[in-house]
Coordinates of C-alpha atoms in Angstrom, one line a residue:
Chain A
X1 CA 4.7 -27.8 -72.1
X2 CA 6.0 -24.7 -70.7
X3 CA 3.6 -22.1 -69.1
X4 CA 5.0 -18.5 -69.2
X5 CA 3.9 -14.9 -67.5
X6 CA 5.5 -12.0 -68.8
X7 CA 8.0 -14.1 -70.3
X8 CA 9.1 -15.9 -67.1
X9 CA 8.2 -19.5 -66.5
X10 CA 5.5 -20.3 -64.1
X11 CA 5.7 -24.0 -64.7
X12 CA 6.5 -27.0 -66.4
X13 CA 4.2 -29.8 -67.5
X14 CA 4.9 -33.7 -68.6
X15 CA 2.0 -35.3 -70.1
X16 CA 1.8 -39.1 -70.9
X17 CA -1.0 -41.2 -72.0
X18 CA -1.5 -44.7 -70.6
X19 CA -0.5 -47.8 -73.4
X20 CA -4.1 -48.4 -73.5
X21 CA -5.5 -44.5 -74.1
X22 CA -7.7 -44.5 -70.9
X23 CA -5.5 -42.7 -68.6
X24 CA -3.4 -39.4 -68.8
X25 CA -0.9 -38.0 -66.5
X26 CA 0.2 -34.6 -66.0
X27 CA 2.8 -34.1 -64.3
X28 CA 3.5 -29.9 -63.1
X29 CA 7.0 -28.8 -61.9
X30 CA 6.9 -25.2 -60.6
X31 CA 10.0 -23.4 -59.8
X32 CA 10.7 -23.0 -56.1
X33 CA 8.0 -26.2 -55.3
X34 CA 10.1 -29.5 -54.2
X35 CA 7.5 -31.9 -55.4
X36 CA 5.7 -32.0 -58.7
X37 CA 1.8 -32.0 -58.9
X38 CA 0.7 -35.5 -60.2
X39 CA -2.6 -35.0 -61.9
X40 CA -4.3 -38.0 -63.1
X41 CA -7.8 -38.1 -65.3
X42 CA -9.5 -40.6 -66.7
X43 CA -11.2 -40.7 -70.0
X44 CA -14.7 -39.8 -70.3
Chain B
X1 CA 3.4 -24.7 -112.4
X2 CA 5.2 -23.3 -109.2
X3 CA 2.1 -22.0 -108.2
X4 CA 0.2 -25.4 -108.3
X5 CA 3.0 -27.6 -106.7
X6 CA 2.5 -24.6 -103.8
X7 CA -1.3 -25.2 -103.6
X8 CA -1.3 -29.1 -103.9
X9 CA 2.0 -29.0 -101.1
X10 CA -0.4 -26.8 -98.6
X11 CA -3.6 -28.9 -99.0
X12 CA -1.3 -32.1 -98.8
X13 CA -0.2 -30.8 -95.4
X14 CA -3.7 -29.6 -94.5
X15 CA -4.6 -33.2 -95.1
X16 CA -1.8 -34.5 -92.7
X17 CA -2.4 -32.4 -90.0
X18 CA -6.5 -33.0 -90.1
X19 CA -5.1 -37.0 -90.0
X20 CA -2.7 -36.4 -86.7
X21 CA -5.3 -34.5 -85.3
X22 CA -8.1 -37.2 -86.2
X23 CA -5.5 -39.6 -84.7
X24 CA -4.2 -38.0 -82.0
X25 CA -4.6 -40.1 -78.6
X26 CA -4.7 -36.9 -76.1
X27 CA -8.2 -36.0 -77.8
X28 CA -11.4 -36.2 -76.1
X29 CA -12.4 -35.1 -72.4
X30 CA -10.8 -36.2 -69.3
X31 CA -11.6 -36.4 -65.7
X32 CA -9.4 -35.7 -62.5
X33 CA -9.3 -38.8 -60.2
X34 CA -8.9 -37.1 -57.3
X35 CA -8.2 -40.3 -55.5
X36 CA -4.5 -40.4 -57.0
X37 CA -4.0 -37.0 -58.0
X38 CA -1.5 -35.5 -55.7
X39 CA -1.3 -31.7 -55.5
X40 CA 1.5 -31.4 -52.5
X41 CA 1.6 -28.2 -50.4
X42 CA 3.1 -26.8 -47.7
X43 CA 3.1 -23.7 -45.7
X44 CA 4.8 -22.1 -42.7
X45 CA 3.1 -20.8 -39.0
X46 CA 5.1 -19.2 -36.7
X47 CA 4.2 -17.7 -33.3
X48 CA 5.4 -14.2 -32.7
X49 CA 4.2 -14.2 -29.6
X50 CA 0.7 -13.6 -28.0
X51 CA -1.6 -14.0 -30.7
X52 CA 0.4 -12.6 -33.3
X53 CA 1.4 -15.1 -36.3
X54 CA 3.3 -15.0 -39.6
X55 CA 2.0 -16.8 -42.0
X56 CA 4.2 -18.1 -45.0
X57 CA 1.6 -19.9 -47.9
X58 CA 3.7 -18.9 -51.0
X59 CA 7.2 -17.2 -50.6
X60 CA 6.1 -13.8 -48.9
X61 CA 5.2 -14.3 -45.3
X62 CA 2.4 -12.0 -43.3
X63 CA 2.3 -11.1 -40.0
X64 CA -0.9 -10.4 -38.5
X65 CA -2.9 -11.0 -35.2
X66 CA -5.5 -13.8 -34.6
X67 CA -8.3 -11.4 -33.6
X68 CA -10.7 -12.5 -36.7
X69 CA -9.9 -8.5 -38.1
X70 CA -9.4 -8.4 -41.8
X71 CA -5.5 -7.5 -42.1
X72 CA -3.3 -6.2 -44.9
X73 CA -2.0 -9.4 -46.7
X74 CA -0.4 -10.4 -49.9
X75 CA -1.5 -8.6 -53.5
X76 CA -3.9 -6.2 -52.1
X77 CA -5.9 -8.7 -50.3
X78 CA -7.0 -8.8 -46.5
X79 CA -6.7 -11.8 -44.5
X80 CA -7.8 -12.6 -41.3
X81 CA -8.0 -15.7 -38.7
X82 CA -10.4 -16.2 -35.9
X83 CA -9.7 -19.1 -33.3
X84 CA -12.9 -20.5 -33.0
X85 CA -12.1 -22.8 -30.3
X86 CA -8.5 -23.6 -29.4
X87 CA -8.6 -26.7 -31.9
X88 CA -9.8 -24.5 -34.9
X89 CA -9.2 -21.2 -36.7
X90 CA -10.9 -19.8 -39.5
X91 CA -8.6 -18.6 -42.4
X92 CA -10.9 -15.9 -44.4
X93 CA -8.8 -14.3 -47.6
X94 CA -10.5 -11.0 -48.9
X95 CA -10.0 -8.3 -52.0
X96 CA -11.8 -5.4 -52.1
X97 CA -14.0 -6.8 -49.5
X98 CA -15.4 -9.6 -51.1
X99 CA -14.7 -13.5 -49.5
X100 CA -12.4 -14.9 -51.7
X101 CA -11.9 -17.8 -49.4
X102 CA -12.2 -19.7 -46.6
X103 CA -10.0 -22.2 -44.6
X104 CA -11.5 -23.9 -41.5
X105 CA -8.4 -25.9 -40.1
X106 CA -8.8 -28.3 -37.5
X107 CA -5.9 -29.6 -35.5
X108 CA -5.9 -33.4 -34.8
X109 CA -6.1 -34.5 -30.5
X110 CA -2.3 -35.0 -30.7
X111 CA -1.3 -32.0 -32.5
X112 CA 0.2 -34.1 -35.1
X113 CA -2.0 -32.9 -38.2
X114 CA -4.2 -30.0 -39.1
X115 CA -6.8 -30.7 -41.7
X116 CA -8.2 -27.6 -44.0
X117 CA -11.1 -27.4 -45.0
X118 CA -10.5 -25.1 -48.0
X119 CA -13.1 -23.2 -49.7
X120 CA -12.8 -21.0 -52.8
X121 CA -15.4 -18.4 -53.8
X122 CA -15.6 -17.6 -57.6
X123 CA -17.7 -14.6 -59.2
X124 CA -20.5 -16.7 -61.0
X125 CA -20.8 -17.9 -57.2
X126 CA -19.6 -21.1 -57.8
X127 CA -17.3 -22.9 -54.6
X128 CA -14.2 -24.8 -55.5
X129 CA -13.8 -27.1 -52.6
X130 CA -10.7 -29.1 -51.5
X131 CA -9.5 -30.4 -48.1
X132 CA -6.1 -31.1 -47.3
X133 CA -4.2 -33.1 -44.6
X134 CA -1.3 -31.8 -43.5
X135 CA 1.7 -33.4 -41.2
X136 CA 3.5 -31.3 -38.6
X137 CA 7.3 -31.0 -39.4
X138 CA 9.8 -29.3 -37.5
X139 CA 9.3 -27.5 -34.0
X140 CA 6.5 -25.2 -32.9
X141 CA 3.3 -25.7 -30.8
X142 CA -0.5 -25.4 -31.6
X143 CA -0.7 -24.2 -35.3
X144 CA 2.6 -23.0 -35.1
X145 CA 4.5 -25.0 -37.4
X146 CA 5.9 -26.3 -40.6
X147 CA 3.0 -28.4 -42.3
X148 CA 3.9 -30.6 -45.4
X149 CA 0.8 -32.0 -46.8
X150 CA 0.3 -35.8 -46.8
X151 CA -3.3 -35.5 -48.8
X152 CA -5.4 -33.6 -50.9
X153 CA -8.7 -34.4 -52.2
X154 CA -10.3 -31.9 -54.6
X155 CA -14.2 -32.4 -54.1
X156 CA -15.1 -30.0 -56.8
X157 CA -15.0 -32.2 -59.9
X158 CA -12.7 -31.2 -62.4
X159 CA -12.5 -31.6 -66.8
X160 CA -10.5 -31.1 -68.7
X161 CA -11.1 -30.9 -72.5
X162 CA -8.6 -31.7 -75.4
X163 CA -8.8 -30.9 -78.7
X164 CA -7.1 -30.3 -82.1
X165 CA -5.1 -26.9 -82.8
X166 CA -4.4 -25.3 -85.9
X167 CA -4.2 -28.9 -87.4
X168 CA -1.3 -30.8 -85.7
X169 CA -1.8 -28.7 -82.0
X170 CA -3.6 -29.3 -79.3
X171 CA -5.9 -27.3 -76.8
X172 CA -6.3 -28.2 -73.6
X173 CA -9.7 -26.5 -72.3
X174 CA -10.3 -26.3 -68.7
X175 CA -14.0 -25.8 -69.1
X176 CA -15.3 -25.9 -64.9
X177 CA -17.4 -23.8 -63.2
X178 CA -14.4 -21.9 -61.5
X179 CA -12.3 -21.5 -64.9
X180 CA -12.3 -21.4 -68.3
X181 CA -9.2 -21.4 -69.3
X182 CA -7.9 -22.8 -72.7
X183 CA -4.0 -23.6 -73.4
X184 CA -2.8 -23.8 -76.9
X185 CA 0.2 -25.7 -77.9
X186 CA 2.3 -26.5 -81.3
X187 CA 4.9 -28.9 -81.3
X188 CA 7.0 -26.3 -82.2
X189 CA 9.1 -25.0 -79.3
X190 CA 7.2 -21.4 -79.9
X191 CA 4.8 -19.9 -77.4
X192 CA 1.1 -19.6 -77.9
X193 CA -1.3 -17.1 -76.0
X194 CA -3.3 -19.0 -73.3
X195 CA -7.1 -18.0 -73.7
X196 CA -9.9 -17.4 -70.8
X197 CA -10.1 -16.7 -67.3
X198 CA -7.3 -19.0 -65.0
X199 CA -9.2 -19.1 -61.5
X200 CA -6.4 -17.6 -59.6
X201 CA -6.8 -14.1 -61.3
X202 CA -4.2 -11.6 -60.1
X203 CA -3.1 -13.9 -57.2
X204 CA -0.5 -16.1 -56.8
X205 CA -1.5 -20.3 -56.6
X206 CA -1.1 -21.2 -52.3
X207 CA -1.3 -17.9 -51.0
X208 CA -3.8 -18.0 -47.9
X209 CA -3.7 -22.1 -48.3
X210 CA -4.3 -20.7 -51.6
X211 CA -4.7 -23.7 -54.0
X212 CA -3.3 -24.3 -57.2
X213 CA -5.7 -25.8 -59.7
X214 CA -5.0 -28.6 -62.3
X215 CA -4.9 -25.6 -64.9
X216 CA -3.7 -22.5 -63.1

């Protein structure tokens, strides 16, 4: 997924799903960061 | 005839998509572990001598003095920082006037980390809370200094909602207390308007230990 502002991009997302469906990762490159954000949730 | 094969083709592919959607694993609502989400930050403090400091949180540093006086900062906003006691300083981030938010940071005995005790105030008067750990890097003194980050644990909890879009899409709804925010997507390589309110408004993510959200 790719998040754009006024047609430039503010950040890009990877999201994968666990084999068993209980856990999903997103993972959030912004331009200019060196590390990713590493969101994890759990299914309610 | 061309006319039915049309019809029976679009309900055939209404039927599919209402199948994937049905199907599709990413539905349902989700919650942030915050106890292995990483959100890394870093920001910049460097003395300019006296109590003068620039401050560097997201690209565009600002230079003001540690008095506690509200300051011309980034995007219209004031910020201001009041050493409360030579281990602690309160980082206060205004527009308009009104608190936006607050930092209380807390250097560790040996200097080594500063903890912030980050405080976001939304307009339905709701707090976002988050405290971060941060390691000293490079040189410097006191606050002065490049701080990485080594932990952040969001307090506020946070959802996140996903659901089927226009048949074989999907919307992801932040749906918290400091956003609502809902980002559609087809697999389609084509751009879709995001809906709601993002809780960072007209100001950049990080600016002022300005946080960035899950869904910014």
């Amino acid at each position: 997924m790719t998040d754009k502002a006024g047609g430039k991009v503010i950040d890009t997302r990877e999201i994968t799903l666990s084999p068993d469906g209980k856990t999903f990762t997103m993972t959030v490159h912004s331009p200019g960061r060196n590390q990713p954000d590493v969101l994890v949730f759990n299914r309610q | 005839m061309l006319k039915r094969v049309l019809k029976l083709l679009v309900v055939a592919g209404t039927a599919v998509g209402m199948a994937w959607a049905a199907e599709n694993p990413f539905i349902g609502e989700w919650k942030l572990d915050p106890s292995i989400t990483r959100m890394p930050d870093e920001m910049k403090i460097e003395s300019k001598g006296g109590n003068t400091y620039s401050f560097n949180f997201a690209g565009t540093p600002e230079t003001i003095v540690t008095d506690g006086a509200d300051q011309p900062g980034i995007v219209g906003t004031t910020l201001s920082v009041k050493p409360e006691a030579p281990d602690t300083w309160i980082v206060e981030r205004r527009k308009d006037g009104k608190l936006l938010l607050r930092g209380t940071w807390k250097l560790s005995k040996d200097g080594a980390t500063l903890t912030d005790f980050y405080r976001e105030f939304e307009p339905g008067g709701s707090t976002f809370s988050m405290d971060y750990v941060y390691r000293r890097s490079g040189g410097g003194s006191g606050f002065a200094a490049d701080w990485k980050s080594i932990r952040e644990t969001m307090n506020s909890p946070y959802v996140l909602q996903v659901k089927a879009y226009q048949g074989d899409g999907l919307s992801f709804i932040a749906a918290n207390p400091a956003e609502h925010q809902t980002k559609n997507v087809k697999f389609d390589g084509k751009d879709y308007p995001n809906e709601g309110r993002a809780r960072t408004r007209a100001l950049p993510p990080r600016s002022g230990g300005w946080t960035s959200t899950p869904w910014r």
